[in-house]
PDB file of C-alpha atoms in Angstrom:
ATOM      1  CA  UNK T   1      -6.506 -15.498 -53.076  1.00 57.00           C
ATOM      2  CA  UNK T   2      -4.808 -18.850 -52.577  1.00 55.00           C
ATOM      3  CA  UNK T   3      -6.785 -20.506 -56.196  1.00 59.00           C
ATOM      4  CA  UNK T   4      -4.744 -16.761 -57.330  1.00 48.00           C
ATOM      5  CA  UNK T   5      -1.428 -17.093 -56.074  1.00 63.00           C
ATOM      6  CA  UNK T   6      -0.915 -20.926 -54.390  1.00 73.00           C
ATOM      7  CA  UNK T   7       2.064 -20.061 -53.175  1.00 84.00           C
ATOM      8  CA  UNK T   8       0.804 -17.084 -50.454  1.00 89.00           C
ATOM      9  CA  UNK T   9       2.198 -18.209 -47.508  1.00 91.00           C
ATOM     10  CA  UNK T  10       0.128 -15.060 -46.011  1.00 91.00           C
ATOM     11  CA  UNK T  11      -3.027 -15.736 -47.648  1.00 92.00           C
ATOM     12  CA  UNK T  12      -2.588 -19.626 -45.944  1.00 93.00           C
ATOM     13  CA  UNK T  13      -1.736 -17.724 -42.438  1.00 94.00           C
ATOM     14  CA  UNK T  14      -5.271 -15.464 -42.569  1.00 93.00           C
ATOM     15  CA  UNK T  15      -7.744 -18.497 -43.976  1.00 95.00           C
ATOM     16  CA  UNK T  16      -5.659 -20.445 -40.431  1.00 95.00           C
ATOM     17  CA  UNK T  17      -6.776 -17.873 -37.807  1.00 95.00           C
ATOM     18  CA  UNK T  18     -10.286 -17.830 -39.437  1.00 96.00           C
ATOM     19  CA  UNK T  19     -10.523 -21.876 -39.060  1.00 96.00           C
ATOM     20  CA  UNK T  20      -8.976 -21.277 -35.652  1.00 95.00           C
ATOM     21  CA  UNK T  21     -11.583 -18.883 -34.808  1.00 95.00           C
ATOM     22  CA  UNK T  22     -14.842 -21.325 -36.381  1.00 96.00           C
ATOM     23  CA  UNK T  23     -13.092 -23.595 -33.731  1.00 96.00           C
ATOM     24  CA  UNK T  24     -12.059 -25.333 -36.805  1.00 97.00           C
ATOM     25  CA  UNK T  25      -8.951 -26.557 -35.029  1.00 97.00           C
ATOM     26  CA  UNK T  26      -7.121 -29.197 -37.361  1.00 96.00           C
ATOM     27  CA  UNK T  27      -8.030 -27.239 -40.341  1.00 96.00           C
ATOM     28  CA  UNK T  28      -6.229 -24.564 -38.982  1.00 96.00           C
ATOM     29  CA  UNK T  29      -2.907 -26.455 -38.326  1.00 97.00           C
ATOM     30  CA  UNK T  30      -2.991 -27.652 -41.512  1.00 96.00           C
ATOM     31  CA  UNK T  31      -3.466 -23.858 -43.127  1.00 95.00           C
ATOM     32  CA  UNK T  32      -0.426 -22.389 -40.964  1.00 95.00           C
ATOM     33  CA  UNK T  33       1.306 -25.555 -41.918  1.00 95.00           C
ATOM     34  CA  UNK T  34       1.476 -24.590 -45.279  1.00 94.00           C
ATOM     35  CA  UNK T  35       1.986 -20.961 -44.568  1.00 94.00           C
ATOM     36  CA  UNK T  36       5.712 -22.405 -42.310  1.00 94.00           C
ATOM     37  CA  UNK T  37       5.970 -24.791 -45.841  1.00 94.00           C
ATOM     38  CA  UNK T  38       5.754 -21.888 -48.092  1.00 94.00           C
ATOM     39  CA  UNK T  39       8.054 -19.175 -46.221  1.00 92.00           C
ATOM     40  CA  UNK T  40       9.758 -21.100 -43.266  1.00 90.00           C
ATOM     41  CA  UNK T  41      12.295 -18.026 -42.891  1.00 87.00           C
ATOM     42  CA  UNK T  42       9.805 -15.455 -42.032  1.00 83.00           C
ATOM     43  CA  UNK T  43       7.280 -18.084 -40.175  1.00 88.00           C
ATOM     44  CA  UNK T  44       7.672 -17.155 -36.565  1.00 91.00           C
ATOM     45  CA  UNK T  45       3.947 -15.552 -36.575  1.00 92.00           C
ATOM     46  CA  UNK T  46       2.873 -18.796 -38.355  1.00 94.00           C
ATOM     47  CA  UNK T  47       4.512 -21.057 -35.821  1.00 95.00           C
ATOM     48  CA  UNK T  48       3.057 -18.692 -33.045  1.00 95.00           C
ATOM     49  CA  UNK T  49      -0.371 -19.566 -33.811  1.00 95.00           C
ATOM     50  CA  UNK T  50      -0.328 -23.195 -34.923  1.00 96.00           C
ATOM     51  CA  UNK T  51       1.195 -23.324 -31.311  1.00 97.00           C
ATOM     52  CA  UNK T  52      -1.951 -21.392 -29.771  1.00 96.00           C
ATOM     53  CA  UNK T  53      -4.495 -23.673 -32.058  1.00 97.00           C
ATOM     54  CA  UNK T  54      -2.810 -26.379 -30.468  1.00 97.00           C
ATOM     55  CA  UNK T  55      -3.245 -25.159 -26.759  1.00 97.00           C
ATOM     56  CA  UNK T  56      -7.030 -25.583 -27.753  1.00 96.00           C
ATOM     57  CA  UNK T  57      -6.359 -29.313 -28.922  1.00 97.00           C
ATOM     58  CA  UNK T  58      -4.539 -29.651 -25.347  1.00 97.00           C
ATOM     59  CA  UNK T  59      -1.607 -30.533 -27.506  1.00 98.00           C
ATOM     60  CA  UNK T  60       0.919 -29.036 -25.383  1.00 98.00           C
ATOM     61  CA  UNK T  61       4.246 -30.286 -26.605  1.00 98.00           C
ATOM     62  CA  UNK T  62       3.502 -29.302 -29.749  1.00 98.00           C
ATOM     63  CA  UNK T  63       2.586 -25.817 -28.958  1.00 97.00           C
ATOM     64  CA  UNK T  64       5.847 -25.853 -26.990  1.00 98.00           C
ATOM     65  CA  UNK T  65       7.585 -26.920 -29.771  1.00 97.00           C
ATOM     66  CA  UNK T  66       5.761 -24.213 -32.433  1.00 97.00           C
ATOM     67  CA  UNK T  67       6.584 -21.755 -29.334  1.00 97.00           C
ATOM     68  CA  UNK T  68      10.291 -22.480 -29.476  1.00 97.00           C
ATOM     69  CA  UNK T  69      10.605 -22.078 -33.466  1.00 96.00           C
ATOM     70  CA  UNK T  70       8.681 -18.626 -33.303  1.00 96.00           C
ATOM     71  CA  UNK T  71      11.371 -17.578 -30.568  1.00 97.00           C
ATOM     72  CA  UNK T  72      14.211 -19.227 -32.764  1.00 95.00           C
ATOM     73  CA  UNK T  73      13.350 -16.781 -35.915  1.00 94.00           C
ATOM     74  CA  UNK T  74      12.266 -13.875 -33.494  1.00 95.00           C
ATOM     75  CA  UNK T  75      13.917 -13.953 -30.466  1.00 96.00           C
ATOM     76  CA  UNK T  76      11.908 -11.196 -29.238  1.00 96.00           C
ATOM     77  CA  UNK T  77       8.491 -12.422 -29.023  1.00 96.00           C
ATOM     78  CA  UNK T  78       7.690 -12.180 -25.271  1.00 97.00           C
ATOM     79  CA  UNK T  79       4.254 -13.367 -26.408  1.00 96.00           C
ATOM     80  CA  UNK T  80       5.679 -16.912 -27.242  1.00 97.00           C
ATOM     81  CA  UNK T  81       7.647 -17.218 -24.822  1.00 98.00           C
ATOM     82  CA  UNK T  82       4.428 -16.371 -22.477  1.00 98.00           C
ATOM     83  CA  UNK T  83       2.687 -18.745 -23.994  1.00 98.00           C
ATOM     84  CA  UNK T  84       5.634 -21.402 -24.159  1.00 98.00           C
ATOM     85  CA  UNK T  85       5.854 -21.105 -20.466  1.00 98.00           C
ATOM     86  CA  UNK T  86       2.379 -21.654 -20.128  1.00 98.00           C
ATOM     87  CA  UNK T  87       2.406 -24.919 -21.802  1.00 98.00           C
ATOM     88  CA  UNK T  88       5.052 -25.936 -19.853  1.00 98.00           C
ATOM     89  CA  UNK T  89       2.895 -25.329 -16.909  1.00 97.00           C
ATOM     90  CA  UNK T  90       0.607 -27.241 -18.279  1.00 97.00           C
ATOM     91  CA  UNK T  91       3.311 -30.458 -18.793  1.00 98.00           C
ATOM     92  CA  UNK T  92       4.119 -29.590 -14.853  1.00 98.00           C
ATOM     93  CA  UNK T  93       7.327 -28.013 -15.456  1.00 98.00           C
ATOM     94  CA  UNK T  94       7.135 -25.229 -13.644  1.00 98.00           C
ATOM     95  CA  UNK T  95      10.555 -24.728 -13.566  1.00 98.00           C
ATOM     96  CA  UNK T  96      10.734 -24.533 -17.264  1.00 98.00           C
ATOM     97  CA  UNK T  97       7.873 -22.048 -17.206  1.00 98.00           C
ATOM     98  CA  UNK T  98       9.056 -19.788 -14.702  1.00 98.00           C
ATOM     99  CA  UNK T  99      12.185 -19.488 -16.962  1.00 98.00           C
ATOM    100  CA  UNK T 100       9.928 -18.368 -19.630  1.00 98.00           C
ATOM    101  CA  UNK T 101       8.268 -15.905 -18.448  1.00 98.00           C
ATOM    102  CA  UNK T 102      11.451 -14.511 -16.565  1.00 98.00           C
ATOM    103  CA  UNK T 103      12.314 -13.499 -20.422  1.00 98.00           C
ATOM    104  CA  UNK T 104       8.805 -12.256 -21.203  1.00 98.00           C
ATOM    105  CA  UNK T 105       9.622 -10.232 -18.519  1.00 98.00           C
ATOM    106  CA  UNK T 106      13.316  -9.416 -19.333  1.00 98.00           C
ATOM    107  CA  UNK T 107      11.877  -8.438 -23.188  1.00 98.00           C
ATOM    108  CA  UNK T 108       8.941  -6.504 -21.672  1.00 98.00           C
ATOM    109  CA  UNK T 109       8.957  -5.588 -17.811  1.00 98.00           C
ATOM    110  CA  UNK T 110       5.321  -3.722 -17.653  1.00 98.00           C
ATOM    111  CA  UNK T 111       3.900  -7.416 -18.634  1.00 98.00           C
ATOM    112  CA  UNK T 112       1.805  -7.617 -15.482  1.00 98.00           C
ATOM    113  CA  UNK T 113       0.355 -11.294 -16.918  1.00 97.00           C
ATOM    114  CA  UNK T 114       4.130 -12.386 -17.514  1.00 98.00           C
ATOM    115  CA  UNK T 115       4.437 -11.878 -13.509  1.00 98.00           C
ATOM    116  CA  UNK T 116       1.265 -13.113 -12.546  1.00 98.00           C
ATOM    117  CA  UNK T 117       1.844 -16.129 -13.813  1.00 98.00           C
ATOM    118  CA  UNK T 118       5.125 -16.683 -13.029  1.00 98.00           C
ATOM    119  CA  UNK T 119       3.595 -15.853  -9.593  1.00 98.00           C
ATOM    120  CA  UNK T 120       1.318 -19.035 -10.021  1.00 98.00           C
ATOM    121  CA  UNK T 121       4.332 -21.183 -10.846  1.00 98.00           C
ATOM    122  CA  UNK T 122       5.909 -20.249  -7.880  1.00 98.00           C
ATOM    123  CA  UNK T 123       2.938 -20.985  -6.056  1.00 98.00           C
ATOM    124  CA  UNK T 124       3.224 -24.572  -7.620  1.00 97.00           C
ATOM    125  CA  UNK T 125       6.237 -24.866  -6.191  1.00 98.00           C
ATOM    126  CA  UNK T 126       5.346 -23.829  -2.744  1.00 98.00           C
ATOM    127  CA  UNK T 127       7.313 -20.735  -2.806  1.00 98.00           C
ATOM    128  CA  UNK T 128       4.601 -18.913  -1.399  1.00 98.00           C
ATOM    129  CA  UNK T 129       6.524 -15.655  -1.062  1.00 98.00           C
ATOM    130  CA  UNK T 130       8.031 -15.798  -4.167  1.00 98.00           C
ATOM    131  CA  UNK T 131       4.637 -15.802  -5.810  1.00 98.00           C
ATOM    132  CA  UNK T 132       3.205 -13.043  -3.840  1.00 98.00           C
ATOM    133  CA  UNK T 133       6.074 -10.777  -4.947  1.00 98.00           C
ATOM    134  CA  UNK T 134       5.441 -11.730  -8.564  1.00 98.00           C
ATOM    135  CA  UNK T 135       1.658 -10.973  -7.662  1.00 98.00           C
ATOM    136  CA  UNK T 136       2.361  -7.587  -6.047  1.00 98.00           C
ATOM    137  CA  UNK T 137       4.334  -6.834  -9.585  1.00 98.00           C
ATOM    138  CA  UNK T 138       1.504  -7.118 -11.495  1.00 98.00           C
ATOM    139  CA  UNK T 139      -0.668  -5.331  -9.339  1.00 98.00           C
ATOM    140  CA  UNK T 140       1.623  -2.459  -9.303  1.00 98.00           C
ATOM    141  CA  UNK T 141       1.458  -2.672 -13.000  1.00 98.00           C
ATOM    142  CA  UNK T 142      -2.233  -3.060 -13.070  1.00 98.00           C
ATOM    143  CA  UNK T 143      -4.332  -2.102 -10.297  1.00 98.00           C
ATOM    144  CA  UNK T 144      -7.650  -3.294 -12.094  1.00 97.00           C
ATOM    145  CA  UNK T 145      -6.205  -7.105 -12.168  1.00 97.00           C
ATOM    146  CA  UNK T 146      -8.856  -9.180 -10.277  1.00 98.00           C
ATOM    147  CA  UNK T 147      -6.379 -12.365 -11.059  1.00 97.00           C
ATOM    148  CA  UNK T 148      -3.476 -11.115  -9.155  1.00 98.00           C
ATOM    149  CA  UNK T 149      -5.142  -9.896  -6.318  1.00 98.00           C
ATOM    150  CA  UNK T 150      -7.160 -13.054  -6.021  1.00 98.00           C
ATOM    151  CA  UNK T 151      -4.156 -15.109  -6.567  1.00 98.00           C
ATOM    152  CA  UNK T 152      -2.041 -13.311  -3.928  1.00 98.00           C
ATOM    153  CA  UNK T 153      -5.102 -13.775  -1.874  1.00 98.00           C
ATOM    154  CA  UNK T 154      -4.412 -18.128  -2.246  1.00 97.00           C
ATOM    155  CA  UNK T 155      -1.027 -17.510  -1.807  1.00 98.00           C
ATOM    156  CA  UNK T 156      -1.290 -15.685   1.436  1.00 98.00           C
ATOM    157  CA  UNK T 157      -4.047 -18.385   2.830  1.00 97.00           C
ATOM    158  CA  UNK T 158      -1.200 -21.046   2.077  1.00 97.00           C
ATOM    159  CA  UNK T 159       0.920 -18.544   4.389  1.00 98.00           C
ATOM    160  CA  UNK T 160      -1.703 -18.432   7.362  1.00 98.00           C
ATOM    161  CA  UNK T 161      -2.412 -15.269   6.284  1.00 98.00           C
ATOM    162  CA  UNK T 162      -5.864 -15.452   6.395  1.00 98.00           C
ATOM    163  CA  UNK T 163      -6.870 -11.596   6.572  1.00 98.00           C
ATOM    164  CA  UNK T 164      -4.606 -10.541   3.889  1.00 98.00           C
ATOM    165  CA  UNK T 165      -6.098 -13.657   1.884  1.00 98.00           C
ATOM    166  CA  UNK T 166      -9.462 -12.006   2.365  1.00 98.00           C
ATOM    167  CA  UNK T 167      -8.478  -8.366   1.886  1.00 98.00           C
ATOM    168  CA  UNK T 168      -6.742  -9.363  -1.299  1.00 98.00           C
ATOM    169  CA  UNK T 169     -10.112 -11.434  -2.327  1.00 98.00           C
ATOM    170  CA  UNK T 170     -12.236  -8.435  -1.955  1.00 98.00           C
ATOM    171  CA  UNK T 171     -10.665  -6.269  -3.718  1.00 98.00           C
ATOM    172  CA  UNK T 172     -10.701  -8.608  -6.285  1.00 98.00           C
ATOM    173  CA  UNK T 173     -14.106  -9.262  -6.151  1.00 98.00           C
ATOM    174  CA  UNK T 174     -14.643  -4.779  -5.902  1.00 98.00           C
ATOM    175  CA  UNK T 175     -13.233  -5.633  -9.477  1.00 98.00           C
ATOM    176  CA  UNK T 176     -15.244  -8.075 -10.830  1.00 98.00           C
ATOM    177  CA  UNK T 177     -18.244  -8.708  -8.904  1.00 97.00           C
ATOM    178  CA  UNK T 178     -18.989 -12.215 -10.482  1.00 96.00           C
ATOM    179  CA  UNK T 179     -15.679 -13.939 -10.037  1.00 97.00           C
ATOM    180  CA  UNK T 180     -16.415 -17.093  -8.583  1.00 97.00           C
ATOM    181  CA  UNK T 181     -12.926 -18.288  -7.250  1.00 96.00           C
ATOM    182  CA  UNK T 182     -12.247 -15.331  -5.470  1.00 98.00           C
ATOM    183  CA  UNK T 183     -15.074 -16.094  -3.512  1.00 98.00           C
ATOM    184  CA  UNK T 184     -14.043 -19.612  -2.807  1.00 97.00           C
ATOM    185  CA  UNK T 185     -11.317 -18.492  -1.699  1.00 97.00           C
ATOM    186  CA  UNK T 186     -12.124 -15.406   0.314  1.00 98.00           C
ATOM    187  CA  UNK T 187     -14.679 -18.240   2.243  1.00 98.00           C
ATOM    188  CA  UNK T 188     -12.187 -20.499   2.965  1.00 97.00           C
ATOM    189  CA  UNK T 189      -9.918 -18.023   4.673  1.00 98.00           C
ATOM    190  CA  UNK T 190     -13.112 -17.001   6.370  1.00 98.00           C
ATOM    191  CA  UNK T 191     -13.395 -20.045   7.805  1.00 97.00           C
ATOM    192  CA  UNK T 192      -9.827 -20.407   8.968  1.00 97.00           C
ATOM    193  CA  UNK T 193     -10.576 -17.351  11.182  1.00 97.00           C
ATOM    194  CA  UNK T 194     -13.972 -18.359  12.539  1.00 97.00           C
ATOM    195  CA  UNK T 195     -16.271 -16.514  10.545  1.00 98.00           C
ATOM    196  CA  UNK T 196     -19.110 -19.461   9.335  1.00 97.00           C
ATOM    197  CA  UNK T 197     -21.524 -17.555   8.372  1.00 97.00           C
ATOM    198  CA  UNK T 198     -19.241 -15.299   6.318  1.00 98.00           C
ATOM    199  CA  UNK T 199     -17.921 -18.302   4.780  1.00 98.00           C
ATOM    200  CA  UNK T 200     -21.066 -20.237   4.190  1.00 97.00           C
ATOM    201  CA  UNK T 201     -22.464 -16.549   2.367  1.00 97.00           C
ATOM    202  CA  UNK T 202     -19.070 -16.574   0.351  1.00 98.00           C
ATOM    203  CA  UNK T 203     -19.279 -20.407  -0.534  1.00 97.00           C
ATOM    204  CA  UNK T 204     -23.278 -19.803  -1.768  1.00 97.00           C
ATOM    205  CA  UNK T 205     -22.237 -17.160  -3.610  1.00 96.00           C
ATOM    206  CA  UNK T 206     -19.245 -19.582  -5.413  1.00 96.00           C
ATOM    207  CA  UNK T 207     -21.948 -22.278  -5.950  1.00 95.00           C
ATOM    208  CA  UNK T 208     -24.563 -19.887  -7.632  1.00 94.00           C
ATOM    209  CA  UNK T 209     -22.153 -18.318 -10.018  1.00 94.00           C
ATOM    210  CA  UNK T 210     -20.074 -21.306 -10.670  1.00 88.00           C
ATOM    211  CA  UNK T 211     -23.956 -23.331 -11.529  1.00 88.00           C
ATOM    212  CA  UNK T 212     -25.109 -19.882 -13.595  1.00 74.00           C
TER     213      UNK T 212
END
Protein backbone atom coordinates (compact mmCIF):
# COMPACT_ATOMS: atom_id res chain seq x y z
CA UNK A 1 0.00 0.00 0.00
CA UNK A 2 2.62 2.60 0.86
CA UNK A 3 4.89 1.70 -2.85
CA UNK A 4 0.71 2.57 -3.96
CA UNK A 5 -0.06 5.64 -2.34
CA UNK A 6 3.37 7.13 -0.40
CA UNK A 7 1.58 9.52 1.08
CA UNK A 8 -0.88 7.06 3.48
CA UNK A 9 -0.32 8.38 6.62
CA UNK A 10 -2.66 5.25 7.71
CA UNK A 11 -0.98 2.70 5.78
CA UNK A 12 2.53 4.13 7.73
CA UNK A 13 0.40 3.91 11.20
CA UNK A 14 -0.61 -0.11 10.56
CA UNK A 15 3.08 -1.31 9.06
CA UNK A 16 4.20 0.84 12.91
CA UNK A 17 2.07 -1.34 15.26
CA UNK A 18 3.18 -4.46 13.25
CA UNK A 19 7.08 -3.45 13.82
CA UNK A 20 5.96 -2.60 17.34
CA UNK A 21 4.52 -5.91 17.77
CA UNK A 22 7.90 -8.01 15.98
CA UNK A 23 9.44 -5.97 18.93
CA UNK A 24 10.81 -4.08 16.09
CA UNK A 25 10.95 -0.98 18.25
CA UNK A 26 12.90 1.86 16.28
CA UNK A 27 11.39 0.74 13.12
CA UNK A 28 8.25 1.43 14.52
CA UNK A 29 8.97 5.07 15.63
CA UNK A 30 10.19 5.76 12.53
CA UNK A 31 6.77 4.30 10.66
CA UNK A 32 4.37 6.44 13.06
CA UNK A 33 6.83 9.19 12.47
CA UNK A 34 5.92 9.45 9.10
CA UNK A 35 2.31 8.69 9.67
CA UNK A 36 2.44 12.38 12.39
CA UNK A 37 4.68 13.81 9.05
CA UNK A 38 2.04 12.96 6.63
CA UNK A 39 -1.30 14.04 8.59
CA UNK A 40 -0.07 15.89 11.81
CA UNK A 41 -3.80 17.27 12.29
CA UNK A 42 -5.46 14.01 12.73
CA UNK A 43 -2.19 12.24 14.44
CA UNK A 44 -3.26 11.88 18.02
CA UNK A 45 -3.58 7.87 17.52
CA UNK A 46 -0.13 8.09 15.81
CA UNK A 47 1.44 10.05 18.63
CA UNK A 48 -0.38 7.60 21.10
CA UNK A 49 1.55 4.74 20.01
CA UNK A 50 5.00 6.06 19.11
CA UNK A 51 4.57 7.10 22.87
CA UNK A 52 3.72 3.34 23.95
CA UNK A 53 6.74 1.94 21.53
CA UNK A 54 8.73 4.19 23.44
CA UNK A 55 7.65 2.95 27.01
CA UNK A 56 9.28 -0.36 25.63
CA UNK A 57 12.62 1.59 24.75
CA UNK A 58 12.30 2.98 28.51
CA UNK A 59 12.23 6.28 26.74
CA UNK A 60 9.97 7.93 29.04
CA UNK A 61 10.11 11.60 28.25
CA UNK A 62 9.47 10.97 25.00
CA UNK A 63 6.45 8.91 25.49
CA UNK A 64 5.40 11.75 27.80
CA UNK A 65 5.90 14.06 25.29
CA UNK A 66 3.97 11.81 22.30
CA UNK A 67 1.32 11.44 25.33
CA UNK A 68 0.83 15.17 25.63
CA UNK A 69 0.41 15.82 21.68
CA UNK A 70 -2.24 12.90 21.45
CA UNK A 71 -4.14 14.77 24.40
CA UNK A 72 -3.45 18.23 22.62
CA UNK A 73 -5.44 17.02 19.26
CA UNK A 74 -7.89 14.79 21.39
CA UNK A 75 -8.40 16.01 24.58
CA UNK A 76 -10.38 13.10 25.42
CA UNK A 77 -8.13 10.24 25.33
CA UNK A 78 -8.17 8.96 28.96
CA UNK A 79 -5.93 6.24 27.52
CA UNK A 80 -3.01 8.80 27.04
CA UNK A 81 -3.39 10.46 29.68
CA UNK A 82 -3.20 6.88 31.61
CA UNK A 83 -0.37 6.17 30.04
CA UNK A 84 1.20 9.81 30.34
CA UNK A 85 0.79 9.48 34.02
CA UNK A 86 2.42 6.34 34.01
CA UNK A 87 5.53 7.60 32.53
CA UNK A 88 5.61 10.17 34.80
CA UNK A 89 5.68 7.60 37.46
CA UNK A 90 8.24 6.21 35.95
CA UNK A 91 10.43 9.84 35.91
CA UNK A 92 9.28 9.85 39.87
CA UNK A 93 6.77 12.44 39.53
CA UNK A 94 4.17 11.16 41.15
CA UNK A 95 2.60 14.21 41.58
CA UNK A 96 2.42 14.77 37.91
CA UNK A 97 0.98 11.28 37.52
CA UNK A 98 -1.58 11.38 40.01
CA UNK A 99 -2.83 14.50 38.09
CA UNK A 100 -3.12 12.34 35.14
CA UNK A 101 -4.94 9.86 36.00
CA UNK A 102 -7.32 12.19 38.14
CA UNK A 103 -8.49 13.15 34.35
CA UNK A 104 -8.53 9.54 33.12
CA UNK A 105 -10.75 9.35 35.76
CA UNK A 106 -12.69 12.67 35.31
CA UNK A 107 -13.09 11.47 31.28
CA UNK A 108 -14.01 7.91 32.35
CA UNK A 109 -14.95 7.17 36.14
CA UNK A 110 -15.55 3.14 35.80
CA UNK A 111 -11.58 3.09 34.87
CA UNK A 112 -10.78 0.80 37.78
CA UNK A 113 -6.80 0.77 36.40
CA UNK A 114 -6.97 4.74 36.28
CA UNK A 115 -7.62 4.39 40.26
CA UNK A 116 -5.45 1.68 40.94
CA UNK A 117 -2.76 3.33 39.91
CA UNK A 118 -3.30 6.50 41.08
CA UNK A 119 -3.65 4.38 44.28
CA UNK A 120 0.10 3.29 43.78
CA UNK A 121 1.18 6.91 43.40
CA UNK A 122 -0.26 7.74 46.47
CA UNK A 123 1.36 4.96 48.00
CA UNK A 124 4.69 6.55 46.67
CA UNK A 125 3.98 9.30 48.43
CA UNK A 126 3.22 7.72 51.70
CA UNK A 127 -0.33 8.60 51.68
CA UNK A 128 -1.22 5.31 52.69
CA UNK A 129 -4.92 6.05 53.05
CA UNK A 130 -5.22 7.88 50.14
CA UNK A 131 -4.10 4.89 48.14
CA UNK A 132 -6.29 2.43 49.79
CA UNK A 133 -9.33 4.55 48.88
CA UNK A 134 -8.16 4.69 45.27
CA UNK A 135 -7.69 0.78 45.71
CA UNK A 136 -11.15 0.18 47.21
CA UNK A 137 -12.43 2.23 43.87
CA UNK A 138 -11.22 -0.12 41.68
CA UNK A 139 -12.26 -2.99 43.49
CA UNK A 140 -15.71 -1.74 43.62
CA UNK A 141 -15.39 -1.39 39.94
CA UNK A 142 -13.84 -4.73 39.49
CA UNK A 143 -14.13 -7.34 41.96
CA UNK A 144 -11.90 -9.87 39.88
CA UNK A 145 -8.75 -7.30 40.18
CA UNK A 146 -5.97 -9.36 41.88
CA UNK A 147 -3.74 -5.93 41.55
CA UNK A 148 -5.88 -3.82 43.68
CA UNK A 149 -6.55 -6.12 46.25
CA UNK A 150 -2.92 -7.06 46.50
CA UNK A 151 -1.93 -3.51 46.40
CA UNK A 152 -4.35 -2.41 49.15
CA UNK A 153 -2.97 -5.39 50.88
CA UNK A 154 0.94 -3.32 50.82
CA UNK A 155 -0.74 -0.38 51.59
CA UNK A 156 -2.44 -1.60 54.68
CA UNK A 157 0.98 -3.51 55.92
CA UNK A 158 2.60 0.10 55.62
CA UNK A 159 -0.49 1.03 58.01
CA UNK A 160 0.19 -1.83 60.67
CA UNK A 161 -2.55 -3.37 59.35
CA UNK A 162 -1.28 -6.57 59.10
CA UNK A 163 -4.61 -8.76 58.95
CA UNK A 164 -6.29 -6.64 56.48
CA UNK A 165 -2.83 -6.82 54.49
CA UNK A 166 -3.32 -10.56 54.52
CA UNK A 167 -7.07 -10.73 53.95
CA UNK A 168 -6.63 -8.40 51.03
CA UNK A 169 -3.57 -10.79 49.76
CA UNK A 170 -5.74 -13.78 49.73
CA UNK A 171 -8.26 -12.78 48.03
CA UNK A 172 -5.99 -11.76 45.61
CA UNK A 173 -4.28 -14.78 45.41
CA UNK A 174 -8.36 -16.73 45.35
CA UNK A 175 -7.94 -14.70 42.00
CA UNK A 176 -4.96 -15.66 40.58
CA UNK A 177 -3.44 -18.51 42.20
CA UNK A 178 0.15 -17.92 40.74
CA UNK A 179 0.72 -14.31 41.64
CA UNK A 180 3.91 -14.18 43.17
CA UNK A 181 3.91 -10.68 44.94
CA UNK A 182 0.86 -11.19 46.62
CA UNK A 183 2.45 -13.84 48.30
CA UNK A 184 5.44 -11.85 49.30
CA UNK A 185 3.49 -9.77 50.64
CA UNK A 186 0.79 -11.75 52.38
CA UNK A 187 4.26 -13.49 54.17
CA UNK A 188 5.59 -10.52 55.28
CA UNK A 189 2.49 -9.37 57.09
CA UNK A 190 2.51 -12.90 58.37
CA UNK A 191 5.46 -12.38 59.93
CA UNK A 192 4.64 -9.05 61.49
CA UNK A 193 1.95 -10.98 63.44
CA UNK A 194 3.97 -14.03 64.47
CA UNK A 195 2.99 -16.53 62.14
CA UNK A 196 6.71 -18.13 60.80
CA UNK A 197 5.70 -20.89 59.47
CA UNK A 198 2.86 -19.20 57.56
CA UNK A 199 5.31 -16.83 56.34
CA UNK A 200 8.16 -19.10 55.52
CA UNK A 201 5.15 -21.36 53.35
CA UNK A 202 4.12 -17.92 51.72
CA UNK A 203 7.83 -16.80 51.03
CA UNK A 204 8.56 -20.60 49.34
CA UNK A 205 5.76 -20.24 47.48
CA UNK A 206 7.12 -16.44 46.15
CA UNK A 207 10.55 -18.07 45.47
CA UNK A 208 9.15 -21.08 43.39
CA UNK A 209 6.94 -19.02 41.19
CA UNK A 210 9.11 -16.04 40.93
CA UNK A 211 12.29 -18.95 39.77
CA UNK A 212 9.43 -20.88 37.41
Amino acid sequence: TIEIDPKNALAYHNRGNAKSNLKDYQGAIEDYSKAIEIDPENASAYYYNRGNTKIYLEDYQGASEDYSKAIEIDPKNALAYYNRGSAKRDLNDYRGAIEDYSKAIEINPEYASAYNNRGNAKRDLKDYQGAIEDYSKAIEIDPENAFAYCDRGSAKRELNDYNGAIEDCSRAIEIDPEYTLAYCNRGMAKRKIGDFEGANQDMNMYNYLHDA
